[in-house]
Coordinates of C-alpha atoms and ligand atoms in Angstrom, one line a residue:
X79 CA 169.9 197.5 124.7
X80 CA 167.0 195.3 125.6
X81 CA 167.2 191.5 125.2
X82 CA 163.7 191.5 123.7
X83 CA 161.5 194.3 122.3
X84 CA 157.9 193.2 121.9
X85 CA 155.8 195.2 119.4
X86 CA 152.1 195.0 120.4
X87 CA 150.6 194.8 123.8
X88 CA 147.7 192.3 123.2
X89 CA 147.5 188.8 124.8
X90 CA 150.3 187.4 122.6
X91 CA 152.7 190.3 123.2
X92 CA 152.1 190.5 126.9
X93 CA 152.4 186.8 127.4
X94 CA 155.8 186.8 125.5
X95 CA 156.9 189.6 127.9
X96 CA 155.7 187.7 130.9
X97 CA 157.6 184.5 129.9
X98 CA 160.7 186.5 128.9
X99 CA 160.8 188.4 132.1
X100 CA 160.5 185.2 134.1
X101 CA 163.6 183.9 132.1
X102 CA 165.4 187.0 133.4
X103 CA 165.5 188.9 130.1
X104 CA 165.1 192.7 129.8
X105 CA 161.9 193.4 128.0
X106 CA 160.3 196.5 126.5
X107 CA 156.7 196.3 125.2
X108 CA 155.6 199.0 122.7
X109 CA 151.9 199.5 122.1
X110 CA 150.4 202.3 120.0
X111 CA 146.8 202.1 121.3
X112 CA 145.2 200.5 124.3
X113 CA 147.0 197.5 126.0
X114 CA 145.0 194.3 125.5
X115 CA 144.7 194.4 121.7
X116 CA 141.2 193.4 120.6
X117 CA 140.2 192.1 124.0
X118 CA 139.0 195.4 125.6
X119 CA 136.3 195.4 122.8
X120 CA 134.7 192.2 124.2
X121 CA 132.2 193.0 126.9
X122 CA 132.6 189.5 128.3
X123 CA 135.3 186.8 127.8
X124 CA 134.3 183.3 128.8
X125 CA 136.7 181.1 126.8
X126 CA 139.9 181.5 128.8
X127 CA 140.6 178.3 130.8
X128 CA 140.4 179.1 134.5
X129 CA 138.2 182.2 134.2
X130 CA 134.4 181.5 134.2
X131 CA 133.7 185.0 133.0
X132 CA 135.3 188.4 133.0
X133 CA 135.1 191.6 130.9
X134 CA 137.6 192.2 128.1
X135 CA 138.9 195.3 130.0
X136 CA 139.4 193.3 133.2
X137 CA 141.4 190.7 131.3
X138 CA 143.5 193.3 129.6
X139 CA 144.3 195.0 132.9
X140 CA 145.3 191.6 134.4
X141 CA 147.6 190.9 131.5
X142 CA 149.4 194.3 131.8
X143 CA 149.7 194.0 135.6
X144 CA 151.2 190.6 135.3
X145 CA 153.8 191.7 132.8
X146 CA 154.7 194.8 134.8
X147 CA 154.9 192.8 138.0
X148 CA 157.4 190.5 136.4
X149 CA 159.6 193.4 135.3
X150 CA 158.5 194.3 131.8
X151 CA 158.8 197.9 130.7
X152 CA 156.0 199.3 128.6
X153 CA 155.9 202.4 126.4
X154 CA 152.8 203.7 124.6
X155 CA 154.2 204.7 121.3
X156 CA 153.8 203.8 117.6
X157 CA 156.4 201.8 115.8
X158 CA 157.4 203.3 112.5
X159 CA 160.0 200.9 111.2
X160 CA 162.6 198.3 112.2
X161 CA 166.2 198.2 111.1
X162 CA 168.0 194.9 111.2
X163 CA 171.6 195.4 112.1
X164 CA 172.3 191.7 112.4
X165 CA 173.0 190.9 116.1
X166 CA 170.9 193.9 117.1
X167 CA 167.7 195.5 115.8
X168 CA 166.7 199.1 116.0
X169 CA 163.0 199.8 116.5
X170 CA 162.2 203.3 115.3
X171 CA 159.1 204.8 116.9
X172 CA 157.3 208.2 117.2
X173 CA 158.9 208.4 120.6
X174 CA 162.6 207.8 119.6
X175 CA 164.6 204.7 118.8
X176 CA 165.1 201.5 120.8
X177 CA 167.7 198.8 120.5
X178 CA 166.9 195.2 121.0
X179 CA 168.9 191.9 120.5
X180 CA 165.6 190.3 119.4
X181 CA 162.2 191.6 118.4
X182 CA 158.8 189.8 118.8
X183 CA 156.1 191.1 116.6
X184 CA 152.6 190.9 118.0
X185 CA 150.7 193.6 116.1
X186 CA 147.6 191.5 115.6
X187 CA 144.9 191.7 112.9
X188 CA 141.9 193.9 112.9
X189 CA 138.5 192.8 111.7
X190 CA 137.6 194.5 108.5
X191 CA 134.7 196.9 109.3
X192 CA 131.6 197.7 107.3
X193 CA 132.4 201.4 107.6
X194 CA 129.0 202.5 108.8
X195 CA 128.8 205.6 111.0
X196 CA 127.4 203.8 114.2
X197 CA 129.6 200.7 113.9
X198 CA 132.3 201.8 116.4
X199 CA 129.9 203.0 119.2
X200 CA 127.8 199.9 118.8
X201 CA 130.8 197.5 119.0
X202 CA 130.2 195.2 121.9
X203 CA 126.6 196.5 122.1
X204 CA 125.1 194.3 119.4
X205 CA 127.9 194.6 116.8
X206 CA 130.4 191.8 117.0
X207 CA 133.3 190.5 115.0
X208 CA 134.0 187.1 116.5
X209 CA 131.2 184.4 116.6
X210 CA 133.5 182.0 118.5
X211 CA 134.1 184.6 121.2
X212 CA 130.7 186.3 121.5
X213 CA 128.1 183.9 120.0
X214 CA 127.2 182.5 123.4
X215 CA 125.7 185.9 124.4
X216 CA 123.1 185.5 121.7
X217 CA 121.6 182.1 122.8
X218 CA 118.0 181.9 121.6
X219 CA 118.2 185.2 119.8
X220 CA 118.0 186.5 116.2
X221 CA 121.3 187.6 114.6
X222 CA 122.7 188.4 111.2
X223 CA 126.1 187.4 109.8
X224 CA 127.5 189.7 107.2
X225 CA 129.8 188.2 104.5
X226 CA 130.1 185.3 102.1
X227 CA 133.5 183.8 102.7
X228 CA 134.5 180.8 104.8
X229 CA 134.5 182.7 108.0
X230 CA 131.0 184.1 107.5
X231 CA 129.5 180.7 106.7
X232 CA 131.4 179.0 109.5
X233 CA 130.1 181.7 111.8
X234 CA 126.5 181.3 110.5
X235 CA 126.7 177.6 111.2
X236 CA 128.1 178.0 114.6
X237 CA 125.5 180.6 115.5
X238 CA 122.7 178.4 114.0
X239 CA 123.4 175.9 116.8
X240 CA 122.9 178.6 119.5
X241 CA 120.5 181.2 118.1
X242 CA 116.8 181.0 117.3
X243 CA 117.4 182.5 113.8
X244 CA 120.5 183.5 111.7
X245 CA 120.3 185.7 108.6
X246 CA 123.3 185.5 106.4
X247 CA 123.7 188.7 104.4
X248 CA 125.9 188.6 101.3
X249 CA 126.5 191.3 98.8
X250 CA 126.6 189.0 95.8
X251 CA 124.5 186.1 94.5
X252 CA 127.0 183.3 95.2
X253 CA 129.2 182.5 98.2
X254 CA 133.0 182.8 98.1
X255 CA 133.0 180.0 100.8
X256 CA 134.3 176.6 99.8
X257 CA 131.7 174.0 98.5
X258 CA 132.0 171.9 101.6
X259 CA 130.1 174.5 103.6
X260 CA 127.3 174.9 101.1
X261 CA 125.5 171.6 102.0
X262 CA 125.8 172.2 105.7
X263 CA 124.3 175.7 105.2
X264 CA 121.4 174.3 103.2
X265 CA 120.7 171.8 105.9
X266 CA 120.6 174.4 108.7
X267 CA 116.9 175.1 109.0
X268 CA 117.2 178.3 111.0
X269 CA 119.6 180.0 108.5
X270 CA 118.1 182.4 106.0
X271 CA 120.3 183.9 103.2
X272 CA 119.7 187.4 101.8
X273 CA 121.6 187.5 98.5
X274 CA 122.7 190.7 96.7
X275 CA 122.3 192.5 99.9
X276 CA 124.3 195.2 101.8
X277 CA 123.8 196.6 105.2
X278 CA 123.2 200.3 104.8
X279 CA 122.4 201.4 108.4
X280 CA 122.6 200.2 112.0
X281 CA 119.5 201.0 114.1
X282 CA 119.9 201.4 117.8
X283 CA 118.7 202.7 121.1
X284 CA 121.3 202.0 123.8
X285 CA 122.4 199.0 121.7
X286 CA 121.7 197.6 118.3
X287 CA 118.0 196.9 117.6
X288 CA 118.1 196.2 113.9
X289 CA 119.6 197.1 110.5
X290 CA 118.5 198.4 107.1
X291 CA 119.5 196.3 104.1
X292 CA 119.6 197.3 100.5
X293 CA 119.1 194.7 97.8
X294 CA 121.3 195.5 94.7
X295 CA 119.1 193.4 92.4
X296 CA 115.6 194.6 93.4
X297 CA 116.9 198.1 94.4
X298 CA 114.6 197.8 97.5
X299 CA 115.5 198.6 101.1
X300 CA 114.1 196.7 104.1
X301 CA 114.4 197.1 107.9
X302 CA 115.2 194.0 110.0
X303 CA 114.9 193.8 113.7
X304 CA 117.9 192.0 115.3
X305 CA 119.5 191.3 118.6
X306 CA 123.0 191.4 117.1
X307 CA 125.1 191.3 114.0
X308 CA 128.4 189.5 113.3
X309 CA 130.6 191.2 110.8
X310 CA 132.6 188.5 109.1
X311 CA 134.1 190.2 106.0
X312 CA 137.7 189.3 106.5
X313 CA 140.5 190.6 108.7
X314 CA 143.4 193.0 108.0
X315 CA 146.7 192.0 109.6
X316 CA 148.7 195.0 110.9
X317 CA 151.8 194.3 108.8
X318 CA 152.0 197.4 106.6
X319 CA 155.3 198.5 108.2
X320 CA 157.0 195.1 107.6
X321 CA 156.2 194.9 103.9
X322 CA 159.4 194.3 101.8
X323 CA 161.3 193.2 105.0
X324 CA 159.4 190.2 106.3
X325 CA 157.9 187.5 104.1
X326 CA 154.1 187.9 104.1
X327 CA 151.5 185.5 102.7
X328 CA 148.9 186.5 100.1
X329 CA 146.6 187.9 102.7
X330 CA 149.4 190.0 104.4
X331 CA 150.1 187.8 107.4
X332 CA 153.7 187.3 108.5
X333 CA 154.9 183.8 107.4
X334 CA 156.0 182.0 110.6
X335 CA 155.4 178.5 111.6
X336 CA 154.8 177.1 115.1
X337 CA 158.4 178.1 116.0
X338 CA 157.2 181.7 115.4
X339 CA 160.5 182.4 113.6
X340 CA 160.4 184.8 110.6
X341 CA 162.8 185.1 107.7
X342 CA 164.9 187.5 109.8
X343 CA 167.1 185.9 112.5
X344 CA 166.0 187.1 115.9
X345 CA 162.6 188.4 114.7
X346 CA 159.6 186.4 115.8
X347 CA 155.9 186.8 114.9
X348 CA 153.1 185.7 117.2
X349 CA 149.4 185.8 117.7
X350 CA 146.9 186.9 115.1
X351 CA 149.6 188.6 112.9
X352 CA 151.2 185.2 112.1
X353 CA 150.0 182.6 109.5
X354 CA 147.9 180.1 111.4
X355 CA 144.6 178.3 111.3
X356 CA 142.9 179.4 114.5
X357 CA 143.1 182.9 115.9
X358 CA 141.9 182.9 119.5
X359 CA 143.2 184.3 122.8
X360 CA 144.5 180.9 123.8
X361 CA 146.4 180.4 120.6
X362 CA 147.9 183.9 120.8
X363 CA 149.1 183.4 124.4
X364 CA 150.6 180.0 123.4
X365 CA 152.6 181.7 120.7
X366 CA 153.8 184.3 123.3
X367 CA 155.2 181.5 125.4
X368 CA 156.9 179.8 122.4
X369 CA 158.4 183.0 121.1
X370 CA 159.9 183.9 124.5
X371 CA 161.5 180.5 124.6
X372 CA 162.8 180.8 121.0
X373 CA 164.1 184.3 121.6
X374 CA 165.9 182.9 124.7
X375 CA 167.5 180.2 122.6
X376 CA 168.5 182.7 120.0
X377 CA 170.1 184.9 122.6
X378 CA 172.0 182.0 124.1
X379 CA 173.6 181.2 120.7
Ligands
NAP294 P1 137.3 186.3 102.7 O1 137.5 184.9 102.1 O2 138.2 187.4 102.2 O3 135.8 186.7 102.5 C1 135.3 187.9 102.9 C2 133.9 188.0 102.5 O4 133.4 189.3 102.9 C3 133.6 187.9 101.0 O5 132.5 187.2 100.7 C4 133.4 189.4 100.6 O6 132.5 189.5 99.5 C5 132.8 190.0 101.8 N1 133.1 191.4 102.0 C6 134.4 192.0 102.0 N2 134.2 193.3 102.2 C7 132.9 193.5 102.4 C8 132.2 194.7 102.6 N3 132.7 195.9 102.8 N4 130.8 194.6 102.7 C9 130.2 193.4 102.6 N5 130.9 192.2 102.3 C10 132.2 192.3 102.2 O7 137.5 186.3 104.3 P2 137.3 185.2 105.4 O8 136.0 184.5 105.2 O9 137.5 185.8 106.7 O10 138.4 184.1 105.2 C11 139.8 184.6 105.3 C12 140.7 183.4 104.9 O11 140.6 182.4 105.9 C13 140.2 182.7 103.6 O12 141.4 182.3 102.9 C14 139.4 181.6 104.1 O13 139.4 180.5 103.1 C15 140.1 181.2 105.3 N6 139.2 180.5 106.2 C16 139.1 179.1 106.1 C17 138.2 178.4 106.9 C18 138.0 177.0 106.7 O14 137.2 176.4 107.3 N7 138.9 176.3 105.8 C19 137.4 179.1 107.8 C20 137.5 180.4 107.9 C21 138.4 181.1 107.1 P3 132.8 189.1 98.0 O15 132.7 187.6 98.0 O16 131.8 189.8 97.2 O17 134.2 189.6 97.8

């Protein structure tokens, strides 16, 4: 019986483990893929206070080392379901069942992908999913942002302040983004919008060199040379296995406020999987510290 079982070994989950271990709790971290969550996909991370620059892989390794050094146990396995037995929870995985007095969910959210064949191999080599994280690497360059929602427009505006040129590519003839963004977009001189357009191919040598774009209205295809693209077509929270058990919002995120408490006592949700305004490494690790503290309080009761 562990005091705390953490599901998900990204920055949020590993920080929760670190804080809980330092509070002398027994902690098991379960992770189905690579430890570090989304971070290993970033070639460089430069927005963590105290670190000028390090690779995503390096940061992920440091996170795991730190949690292990403090006494966390880790197991690479996939969680299939959770059973709430009141004072204890059973976490059922593809590697057996684990009992915990509390559970901290840190399963994250994955960027929705375009689904193009070269998308995965070019990720971090010109294909990006986070303008706030990776925009700085395209200073003075030409990039495209794909999408027409608030994130895409906010990303295009952010990038317009860094890049020589930004091309916003949207599959329809009007934006889903709220009106407040439209004027700012119209005033950004270096942003061009391609309406009714869909990216059909990614061009590359060792990294992305351009894209082909199909116009649904004119039925014409064109090739555009680019230094990078930012895919901003929404995110998919990893919450499928909690459906019907935990309260989720309309987009599928686990409803939990700053206390990280969910609708089930002793179950906490942290990082990108939780309802929140800003999803960044620093907000995820802050959640980890909060959840460890809240779990401690729950255990003390
Ligand atoms: P979103 O609102 O779901 O928009 C996704 C956009 O991507 C839509 O324009 C959609 O096109 C497009 N899209 C989806 N799948 C696509 C595909 N396969 N190929 C090409 N385009 C595709 O997602 P979001 O912009 O990430 O926003 C998520 C939530 O966060 C929203 O509720 C948003 O309001 C909120 N948010 C708010 C702010 C703010 O400043 N208040 C900032 C960022 C995000 P269609 O329009 O054709 O469906």
